[in-house]
mmCIF file of C-alpha atoms and ligand atoms in Angstrom:
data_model
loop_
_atom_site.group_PDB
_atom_site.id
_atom_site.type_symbol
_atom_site.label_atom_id
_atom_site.label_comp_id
_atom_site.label_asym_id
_atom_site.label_seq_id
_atom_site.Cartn_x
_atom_site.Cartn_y
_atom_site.Cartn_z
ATOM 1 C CA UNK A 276 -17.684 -13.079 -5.601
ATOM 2 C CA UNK A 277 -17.665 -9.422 -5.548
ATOM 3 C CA UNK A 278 -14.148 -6.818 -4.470
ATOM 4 C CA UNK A 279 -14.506 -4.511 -2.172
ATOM 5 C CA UNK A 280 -13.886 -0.326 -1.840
ATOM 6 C CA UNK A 281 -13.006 0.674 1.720
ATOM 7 C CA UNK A 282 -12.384 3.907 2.406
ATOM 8 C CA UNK A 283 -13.619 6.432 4.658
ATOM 9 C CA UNK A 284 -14.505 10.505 4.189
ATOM 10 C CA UNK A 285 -11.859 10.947 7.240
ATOM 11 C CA UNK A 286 -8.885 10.060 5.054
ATOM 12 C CA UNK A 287 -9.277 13.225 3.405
ATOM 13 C CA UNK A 288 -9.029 14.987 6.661
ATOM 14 C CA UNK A 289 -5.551 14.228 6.952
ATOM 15 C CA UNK A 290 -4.480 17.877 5.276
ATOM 16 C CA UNK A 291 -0.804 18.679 3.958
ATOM 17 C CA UNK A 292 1.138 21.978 3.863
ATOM 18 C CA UNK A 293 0.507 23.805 0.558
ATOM 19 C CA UNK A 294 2.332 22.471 -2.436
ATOM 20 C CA UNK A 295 3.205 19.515 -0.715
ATOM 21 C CA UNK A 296 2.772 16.086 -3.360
ATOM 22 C CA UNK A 297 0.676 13.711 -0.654
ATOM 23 C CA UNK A 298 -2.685 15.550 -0.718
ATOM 24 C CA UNK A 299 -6.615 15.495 -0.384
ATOM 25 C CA UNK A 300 -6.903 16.094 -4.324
ATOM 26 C CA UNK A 301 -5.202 12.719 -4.506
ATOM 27 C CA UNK A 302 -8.139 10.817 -3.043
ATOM 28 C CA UNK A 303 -10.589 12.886 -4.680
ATOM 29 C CA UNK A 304 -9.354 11.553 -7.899
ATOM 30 C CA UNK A 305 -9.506 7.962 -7.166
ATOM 31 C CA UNK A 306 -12.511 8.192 -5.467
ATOM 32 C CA UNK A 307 -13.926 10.356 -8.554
ATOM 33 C CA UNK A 308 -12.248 7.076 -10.764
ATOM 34 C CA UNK A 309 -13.988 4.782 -9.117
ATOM 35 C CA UNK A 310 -17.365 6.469 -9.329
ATOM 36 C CA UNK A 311 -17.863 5.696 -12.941
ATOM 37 C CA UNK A 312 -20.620 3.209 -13.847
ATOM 38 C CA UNK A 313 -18.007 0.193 -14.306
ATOM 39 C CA UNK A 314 -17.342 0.143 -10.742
ATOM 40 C CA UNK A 315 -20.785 0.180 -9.849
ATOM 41 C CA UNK A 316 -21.103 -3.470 -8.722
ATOM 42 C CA UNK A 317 -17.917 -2.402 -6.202
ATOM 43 C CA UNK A 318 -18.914 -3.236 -2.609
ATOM 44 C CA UNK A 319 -18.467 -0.109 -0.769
ATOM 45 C CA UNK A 320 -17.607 0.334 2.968
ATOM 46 C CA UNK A 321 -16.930 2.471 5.587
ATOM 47 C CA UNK A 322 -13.626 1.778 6.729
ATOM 48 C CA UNK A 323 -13.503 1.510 11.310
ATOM 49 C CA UNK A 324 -10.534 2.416 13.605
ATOM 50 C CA UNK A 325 -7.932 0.527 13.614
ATOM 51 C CA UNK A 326 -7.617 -0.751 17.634
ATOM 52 C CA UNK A 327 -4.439 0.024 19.210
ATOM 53 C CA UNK A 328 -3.874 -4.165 19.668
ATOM 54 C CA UNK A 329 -3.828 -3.976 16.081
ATOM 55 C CA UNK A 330 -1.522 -1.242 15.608
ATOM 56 C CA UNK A 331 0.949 -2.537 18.453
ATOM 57 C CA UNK A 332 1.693 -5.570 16.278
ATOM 58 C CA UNK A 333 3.681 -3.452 13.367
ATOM 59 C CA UNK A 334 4.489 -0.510 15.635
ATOM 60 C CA UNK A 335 6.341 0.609 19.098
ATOM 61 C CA UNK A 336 4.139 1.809 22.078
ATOM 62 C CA UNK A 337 6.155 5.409 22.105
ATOM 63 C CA UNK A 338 5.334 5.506 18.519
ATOM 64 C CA UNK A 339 1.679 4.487 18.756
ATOM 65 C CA UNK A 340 1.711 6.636 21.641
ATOM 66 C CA UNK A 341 3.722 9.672 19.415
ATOM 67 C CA UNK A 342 1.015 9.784 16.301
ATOM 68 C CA UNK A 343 -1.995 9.190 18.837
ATOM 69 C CA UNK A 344 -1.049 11.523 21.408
ATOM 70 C CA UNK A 345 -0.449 13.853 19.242
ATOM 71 C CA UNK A 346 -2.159 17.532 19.679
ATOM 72 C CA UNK A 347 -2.338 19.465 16.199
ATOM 73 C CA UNK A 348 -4.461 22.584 16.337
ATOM 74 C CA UNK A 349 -6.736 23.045 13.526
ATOM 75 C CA UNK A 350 -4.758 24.880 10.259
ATOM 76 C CA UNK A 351 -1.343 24.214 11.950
ATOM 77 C CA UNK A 352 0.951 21.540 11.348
ATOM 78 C CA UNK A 353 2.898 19.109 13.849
ATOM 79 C CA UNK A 354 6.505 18.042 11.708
ATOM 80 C CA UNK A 355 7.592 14.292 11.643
ATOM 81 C CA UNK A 356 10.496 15.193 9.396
ATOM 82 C CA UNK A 357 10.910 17.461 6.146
ATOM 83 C CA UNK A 358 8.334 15.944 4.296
ATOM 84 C CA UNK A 359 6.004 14.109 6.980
ATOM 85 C CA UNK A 360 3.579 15.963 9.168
ATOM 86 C CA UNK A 361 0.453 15.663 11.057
ATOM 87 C CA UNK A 362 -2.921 18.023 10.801
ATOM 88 C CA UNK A 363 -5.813 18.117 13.447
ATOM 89 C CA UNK A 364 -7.734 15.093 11.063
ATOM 90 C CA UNK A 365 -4.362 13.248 10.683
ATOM 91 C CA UNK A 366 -4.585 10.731 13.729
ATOM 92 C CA UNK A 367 -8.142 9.769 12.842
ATOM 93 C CA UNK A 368 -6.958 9.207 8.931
ATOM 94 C CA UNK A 369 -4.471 7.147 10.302
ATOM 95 C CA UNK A 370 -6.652 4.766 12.076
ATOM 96 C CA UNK A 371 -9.216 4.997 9.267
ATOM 97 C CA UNK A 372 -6.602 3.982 6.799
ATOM 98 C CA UNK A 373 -5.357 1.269 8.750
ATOM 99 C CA UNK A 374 -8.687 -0.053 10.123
ATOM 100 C CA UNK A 375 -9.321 -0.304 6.177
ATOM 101 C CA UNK A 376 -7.047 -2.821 5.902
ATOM 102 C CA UNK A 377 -7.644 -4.795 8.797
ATOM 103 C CA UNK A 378 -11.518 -4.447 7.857
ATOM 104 C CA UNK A 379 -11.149 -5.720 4.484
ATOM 105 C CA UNK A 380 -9.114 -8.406 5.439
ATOM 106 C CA UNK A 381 -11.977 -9.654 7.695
ATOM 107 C CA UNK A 382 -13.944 -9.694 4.800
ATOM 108 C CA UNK A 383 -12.399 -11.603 2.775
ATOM 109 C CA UNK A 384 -11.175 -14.163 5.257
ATOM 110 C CA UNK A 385 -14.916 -14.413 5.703
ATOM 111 C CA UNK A 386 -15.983 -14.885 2.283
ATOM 112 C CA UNK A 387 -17.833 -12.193 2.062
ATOM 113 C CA UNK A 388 -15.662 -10.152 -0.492
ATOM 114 C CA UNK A 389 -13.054 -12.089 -3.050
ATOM 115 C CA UNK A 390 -10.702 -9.109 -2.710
ATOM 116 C CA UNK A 391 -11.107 -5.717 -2.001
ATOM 117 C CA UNK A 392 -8.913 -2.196 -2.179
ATOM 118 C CA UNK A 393 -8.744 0.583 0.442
ATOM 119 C CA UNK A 394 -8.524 3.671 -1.129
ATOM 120 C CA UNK A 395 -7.311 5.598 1.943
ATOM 121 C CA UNK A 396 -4.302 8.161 2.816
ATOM 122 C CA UNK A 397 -1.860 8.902 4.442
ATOM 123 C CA UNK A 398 0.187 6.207 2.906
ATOM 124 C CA UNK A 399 2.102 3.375 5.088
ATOM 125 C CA UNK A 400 4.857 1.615 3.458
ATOM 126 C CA UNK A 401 8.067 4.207 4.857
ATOM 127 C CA UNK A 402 6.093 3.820 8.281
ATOM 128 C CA UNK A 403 9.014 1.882 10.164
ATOM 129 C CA UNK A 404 8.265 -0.045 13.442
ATOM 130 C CA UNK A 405 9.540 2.953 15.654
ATOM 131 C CA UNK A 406 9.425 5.811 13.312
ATOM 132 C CA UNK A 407 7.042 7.676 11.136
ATOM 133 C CA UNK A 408 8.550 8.713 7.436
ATOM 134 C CA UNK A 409 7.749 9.410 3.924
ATOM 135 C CA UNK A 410 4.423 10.915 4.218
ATOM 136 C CA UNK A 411 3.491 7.585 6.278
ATOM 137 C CA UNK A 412 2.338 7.531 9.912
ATOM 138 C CA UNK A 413 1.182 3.808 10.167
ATOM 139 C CA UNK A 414 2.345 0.929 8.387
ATOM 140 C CA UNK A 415 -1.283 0.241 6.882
ATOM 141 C CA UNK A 416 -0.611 -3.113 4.866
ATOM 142 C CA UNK A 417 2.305 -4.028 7.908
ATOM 143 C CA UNK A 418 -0.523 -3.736 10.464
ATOM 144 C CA UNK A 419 -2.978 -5.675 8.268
ATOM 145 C CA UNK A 420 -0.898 -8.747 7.854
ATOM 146 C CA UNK A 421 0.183 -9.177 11.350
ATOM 147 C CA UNK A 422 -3.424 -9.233 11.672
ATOM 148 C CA UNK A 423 -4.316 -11.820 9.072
ATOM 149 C CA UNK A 424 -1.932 -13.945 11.242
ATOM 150 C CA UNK A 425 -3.124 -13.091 14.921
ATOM 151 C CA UNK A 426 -7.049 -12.772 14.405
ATOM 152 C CA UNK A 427 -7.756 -14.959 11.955
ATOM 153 C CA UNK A 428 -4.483 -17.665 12.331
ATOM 154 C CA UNK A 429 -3.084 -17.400 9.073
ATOM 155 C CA UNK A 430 0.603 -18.124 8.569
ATOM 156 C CA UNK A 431 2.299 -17.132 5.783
ATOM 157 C CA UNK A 432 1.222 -13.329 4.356
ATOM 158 C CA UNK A 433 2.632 -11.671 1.746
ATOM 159 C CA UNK A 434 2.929 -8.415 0.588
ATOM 160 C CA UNK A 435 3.931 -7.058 -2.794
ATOM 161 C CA UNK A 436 4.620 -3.587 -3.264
ATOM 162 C CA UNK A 437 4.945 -1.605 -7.041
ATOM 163 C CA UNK A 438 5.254 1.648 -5.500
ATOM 164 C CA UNK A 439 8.462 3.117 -7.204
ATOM 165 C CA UNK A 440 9.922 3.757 -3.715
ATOM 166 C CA UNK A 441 11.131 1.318 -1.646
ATOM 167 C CA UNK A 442 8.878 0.386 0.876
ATOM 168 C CA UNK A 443 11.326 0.422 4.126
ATOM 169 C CA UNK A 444 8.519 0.181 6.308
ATOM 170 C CA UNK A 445 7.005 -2.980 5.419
ATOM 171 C CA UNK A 446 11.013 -4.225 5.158
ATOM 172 C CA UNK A 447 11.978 -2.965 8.756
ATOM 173 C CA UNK A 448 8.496 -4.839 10.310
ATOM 174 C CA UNK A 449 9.241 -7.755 7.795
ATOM 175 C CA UNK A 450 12.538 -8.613 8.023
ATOM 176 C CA UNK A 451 13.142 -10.954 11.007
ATOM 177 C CA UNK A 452 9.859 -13.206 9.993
ATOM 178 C CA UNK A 453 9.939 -16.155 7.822
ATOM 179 C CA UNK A 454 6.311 -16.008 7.597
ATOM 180 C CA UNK A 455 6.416 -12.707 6.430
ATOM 181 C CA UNK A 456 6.775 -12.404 2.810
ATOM 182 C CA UNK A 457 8.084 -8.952 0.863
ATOM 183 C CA UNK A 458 8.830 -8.183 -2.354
ATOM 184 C CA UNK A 459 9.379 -4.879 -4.026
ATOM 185 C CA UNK A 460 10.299 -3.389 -7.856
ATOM 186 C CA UNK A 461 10.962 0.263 -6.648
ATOM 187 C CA UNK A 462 13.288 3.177 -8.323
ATOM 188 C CA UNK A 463 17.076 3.046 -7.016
ATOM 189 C CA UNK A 464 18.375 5.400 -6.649
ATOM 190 C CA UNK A 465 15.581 7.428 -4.905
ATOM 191 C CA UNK A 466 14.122 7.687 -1.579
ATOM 192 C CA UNK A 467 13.937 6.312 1.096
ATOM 193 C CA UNK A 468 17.651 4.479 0.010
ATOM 194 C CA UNK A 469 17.210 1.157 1.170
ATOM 195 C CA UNK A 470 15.517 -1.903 -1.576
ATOM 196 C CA UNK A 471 19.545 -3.342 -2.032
ATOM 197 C CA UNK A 472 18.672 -6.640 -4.095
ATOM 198 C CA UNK A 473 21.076 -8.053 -1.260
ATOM 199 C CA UNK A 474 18.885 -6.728 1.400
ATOM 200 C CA UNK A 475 17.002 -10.299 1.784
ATOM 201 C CA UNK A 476 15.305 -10.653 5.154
ATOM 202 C CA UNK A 477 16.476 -13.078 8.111
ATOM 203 C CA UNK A 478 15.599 -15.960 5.977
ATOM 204 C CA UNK A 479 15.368 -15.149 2.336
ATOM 205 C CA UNK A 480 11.996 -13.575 2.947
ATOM 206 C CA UNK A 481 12.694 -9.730 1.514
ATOM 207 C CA UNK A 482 13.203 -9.511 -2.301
ATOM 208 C CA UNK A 483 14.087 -5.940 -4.075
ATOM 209 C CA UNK A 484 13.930 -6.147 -7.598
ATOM 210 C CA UNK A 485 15.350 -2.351 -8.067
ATOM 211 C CA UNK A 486 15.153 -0.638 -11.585
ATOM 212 C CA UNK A 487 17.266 2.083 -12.830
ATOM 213 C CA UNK A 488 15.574 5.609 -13.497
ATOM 214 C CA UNK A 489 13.934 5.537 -16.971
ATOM 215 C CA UNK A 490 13.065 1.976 -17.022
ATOM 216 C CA UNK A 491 10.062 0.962 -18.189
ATOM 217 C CA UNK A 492 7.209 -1.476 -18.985
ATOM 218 C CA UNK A 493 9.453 -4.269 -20.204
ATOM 219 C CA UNK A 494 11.919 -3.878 -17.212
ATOM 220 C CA UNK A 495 9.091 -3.304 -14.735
ATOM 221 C CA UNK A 496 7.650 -6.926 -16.335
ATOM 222 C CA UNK A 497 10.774 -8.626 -16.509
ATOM 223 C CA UNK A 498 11.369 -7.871 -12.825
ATOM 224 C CA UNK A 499 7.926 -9.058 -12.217
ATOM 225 C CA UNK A 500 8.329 -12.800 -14.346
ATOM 226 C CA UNK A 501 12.094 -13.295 -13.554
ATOM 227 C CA UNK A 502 12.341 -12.155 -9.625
ATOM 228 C CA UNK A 503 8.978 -11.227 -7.803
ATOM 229 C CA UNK A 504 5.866 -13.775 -9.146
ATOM 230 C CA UNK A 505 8.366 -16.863 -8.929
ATOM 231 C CA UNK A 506 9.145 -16.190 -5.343
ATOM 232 C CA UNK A 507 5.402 -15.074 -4.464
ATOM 233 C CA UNK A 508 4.275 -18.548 -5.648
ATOM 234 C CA UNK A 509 7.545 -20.582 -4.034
ATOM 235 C CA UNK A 510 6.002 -18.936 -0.962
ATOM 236 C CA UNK A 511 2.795 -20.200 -0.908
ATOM 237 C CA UNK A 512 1.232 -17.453 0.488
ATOM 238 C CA UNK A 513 -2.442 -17.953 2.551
ATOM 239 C CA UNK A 514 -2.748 -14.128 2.010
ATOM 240 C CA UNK A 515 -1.808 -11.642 0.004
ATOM 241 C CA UNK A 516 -1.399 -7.815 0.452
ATOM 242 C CA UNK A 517 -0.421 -4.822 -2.234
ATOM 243 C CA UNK A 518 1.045 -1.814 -1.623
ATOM 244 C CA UNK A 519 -0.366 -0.673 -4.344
ATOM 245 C CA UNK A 520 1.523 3.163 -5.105
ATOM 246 C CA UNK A 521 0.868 4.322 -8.936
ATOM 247 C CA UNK A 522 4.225 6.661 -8.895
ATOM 248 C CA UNK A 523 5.721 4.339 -10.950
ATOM 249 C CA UNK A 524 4.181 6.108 -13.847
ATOM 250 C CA UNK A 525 6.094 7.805 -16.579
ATOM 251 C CA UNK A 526 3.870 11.181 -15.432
ATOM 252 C CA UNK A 527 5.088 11.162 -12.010
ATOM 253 C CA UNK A 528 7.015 14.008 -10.606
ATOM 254 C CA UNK A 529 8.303 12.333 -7.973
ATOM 255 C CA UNK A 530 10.465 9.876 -10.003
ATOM 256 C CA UNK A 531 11.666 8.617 -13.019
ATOM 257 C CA UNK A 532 10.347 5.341 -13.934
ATOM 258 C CA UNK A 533 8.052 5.026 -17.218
ATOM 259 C CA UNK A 534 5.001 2.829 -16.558
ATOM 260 C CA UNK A 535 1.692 3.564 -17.456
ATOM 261 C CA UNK A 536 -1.676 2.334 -16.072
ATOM 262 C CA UNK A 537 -1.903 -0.733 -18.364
ATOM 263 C CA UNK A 538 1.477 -2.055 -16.531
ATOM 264 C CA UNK A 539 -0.399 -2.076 -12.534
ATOM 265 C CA UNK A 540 -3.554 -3.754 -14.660
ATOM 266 C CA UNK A 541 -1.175 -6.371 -15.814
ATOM 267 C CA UNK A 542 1.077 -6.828 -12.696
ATOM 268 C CA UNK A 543 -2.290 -6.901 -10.696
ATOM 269 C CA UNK A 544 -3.855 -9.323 -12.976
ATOM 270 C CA UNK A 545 -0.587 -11.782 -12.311
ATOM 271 C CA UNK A 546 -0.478 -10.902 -8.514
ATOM 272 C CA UNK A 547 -4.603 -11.839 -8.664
ATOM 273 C CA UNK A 548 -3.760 -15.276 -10.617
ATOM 274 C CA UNK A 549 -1.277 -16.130 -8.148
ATOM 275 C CA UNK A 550 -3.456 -15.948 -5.447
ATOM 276 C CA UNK A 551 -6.379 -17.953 -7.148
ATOM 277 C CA UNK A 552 -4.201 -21.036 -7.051
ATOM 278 C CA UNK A 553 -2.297 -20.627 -3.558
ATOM 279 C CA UNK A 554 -5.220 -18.787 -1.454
ATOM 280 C CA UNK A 555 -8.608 -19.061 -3.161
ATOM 281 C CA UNK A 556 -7.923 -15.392 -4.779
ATOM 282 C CA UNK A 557 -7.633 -13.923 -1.458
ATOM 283 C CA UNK A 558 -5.877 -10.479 -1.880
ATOM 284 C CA UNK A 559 -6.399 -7.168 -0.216
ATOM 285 C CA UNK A 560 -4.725 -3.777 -1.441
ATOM 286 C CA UNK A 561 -3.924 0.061 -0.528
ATOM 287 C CA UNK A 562 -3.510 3.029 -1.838
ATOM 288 C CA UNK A 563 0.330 4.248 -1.365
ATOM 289 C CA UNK A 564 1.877 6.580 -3.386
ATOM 290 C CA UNK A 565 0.546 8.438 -7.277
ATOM 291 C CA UNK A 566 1.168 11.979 -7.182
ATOM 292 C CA UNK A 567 0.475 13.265 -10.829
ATOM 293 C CA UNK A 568 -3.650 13.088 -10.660
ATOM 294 C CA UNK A 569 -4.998 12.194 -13.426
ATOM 295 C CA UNK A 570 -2.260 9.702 -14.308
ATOM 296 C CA UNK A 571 -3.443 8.300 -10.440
ATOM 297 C CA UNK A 572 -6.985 8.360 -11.237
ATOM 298 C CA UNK A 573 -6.333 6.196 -14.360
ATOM 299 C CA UNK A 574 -4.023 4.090 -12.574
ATOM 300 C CA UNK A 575 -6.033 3.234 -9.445
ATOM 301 C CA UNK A 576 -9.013 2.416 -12.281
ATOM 302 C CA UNK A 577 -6.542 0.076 -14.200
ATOM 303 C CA UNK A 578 -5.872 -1.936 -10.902
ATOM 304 C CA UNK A 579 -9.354 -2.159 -9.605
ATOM 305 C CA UNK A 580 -10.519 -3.257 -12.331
ATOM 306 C CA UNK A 581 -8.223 -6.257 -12.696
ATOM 307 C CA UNK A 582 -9.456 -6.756 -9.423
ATOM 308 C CA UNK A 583 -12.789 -7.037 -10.635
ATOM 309 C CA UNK A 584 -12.095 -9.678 -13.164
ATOM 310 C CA UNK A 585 -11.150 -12.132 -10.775
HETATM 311 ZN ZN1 ZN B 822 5.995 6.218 -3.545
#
């Protein structure tokens, strides 16, 4: 069965304030990646709106309301915070990107895709369930598994998340649900603060496997074998979701950690054989962070194409 590439041209309508990291270049890239022939058997969509129902299950009506009902003039900029803002395409990016994952989950509940990845921006894992953060308005992969367990009656979802910052977001939404699986290898210290290995959920269902700055490949795997694919598997996920940030690698200038693309092949190769034996291979994925380009193109290629293999 074939993976999936949702995205959707509005995603690179969401513009950024000159020199700012989270930008339209970055999509170009992985789009331009995953143009080459060896992704030509990808099944490409058109990612729809999220609907507010489906939004309103990871996020606050004032904040729904906030990002929706928000007014940006074209070429001006509406602030969040220091680094966070909206543009006049932002809102519709941010329903594109999370109707992505909510589309692709359909999908593959369905049968019609084995997996898929949403190559979409802004990002969604520092989206908390009041608050927009960190370059992220909605919680994308948040939003998509509160779906997989509302539309389509799946219990337990899990998401694992490589981007090297802590994904507070997904953590905030997570935390008091069993059924709600999240684990994270993530840079400490760095932004956003929080990924504490002794920040574990109401029930033992958060796991932060942080790494010092400099660590790489072997760290990054050990964390991986010791800490994160035990627990996926003792979890028995029905789903699985990736936040799926490439600023883990050692040409990032956001951080400090020293991966390269062959490491997200590998972890989403293990993440992939996980998911054959607890949910028929079922995994969907999104773009978070990757800020140096051509290390993102590379790494985006590396992941989908470990994808593919499954
Ligand atoms: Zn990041």
């Amino acid at each position: 069965m074939a993976t999936g590439l949702i995205s959707h041209a509005a995603c690179l309508g969401h513009v950024t304030p000159a020199g700012h990291p989270e930008r339209v270049a970055r999509l170009e890239v992985v789009l331009r990646a995953l143009s080459q022939p060896e992704f030509h058997s990808l099944i490409r969509s058109e990612a729809p709106r999220a609907s507010r129902e489906a939004l309103l299950r990871a996020h606050s009506a004032a904040h729904v309301d906030a990002i929706l009902g928000a007014e940006i003039a074209e070429g001006r900029f509406g602030y969040i915070d220091g680094d966070t803002s909206m543009s006049f395409g932002s809102r519709e990016a941010a329903l594109r990107a999370s109707g992505a994952v909510t589309a692709a989950i359909d999908a593959v509940v369905a049968g019609e895709l084995r997996n898929a990845f949403c190559a979409v921006r802004p990002p969604g894992h520092h989206a908390e369930r009041d608050r927009a953060m960190g370059f992220c308005l909605f919680n994308t992969v948040a939003i998509g598994a509160l779906h997989a367990k509302a539309v389509h009656g799946l219990d337990r979802i899990a998401v694992i998340d490589f981007d090297v910052h802590h994904g507070n977001g997904t953590q905030d939404i997570f935390f008091p649900h069993p059924d709600l699986f999240y684990a994270s290898t993530h840079q400490s210290p760095l932004y956003p603060g929080t990924g504490d290995a002794s920040e574990r959920g109401a029930s033992g269902n958060i796991l932060n496997a942080p790494l010092p700055p400099g660590a790489g490949s072997e760290q990054f795997r050990t964390a991986f074998e010791r800490a994160i694919l035990p627990a996926l598997s003792a979890f028995a996920p029905e789903f699985i979701l990736v936040s799926a940030g490439f600023d883990a690698h050692r040409a990032d200038p956001l951080a400090e950690l020293r991966l390269d693309e062959a490491d997200f092949g590998w972890a989403t190769r293990e993440i992939c054989a996980i998911a054959a034996l607890t949910c028929s291979g079922r995994v969907v994925s999104a773009l978070e962070g990757g800020y140096d380009l051509d290390a993102l193109g590379r790494s985006a290629a590396a992941h989908v194409r470990a994808l593919m293999e499954e």
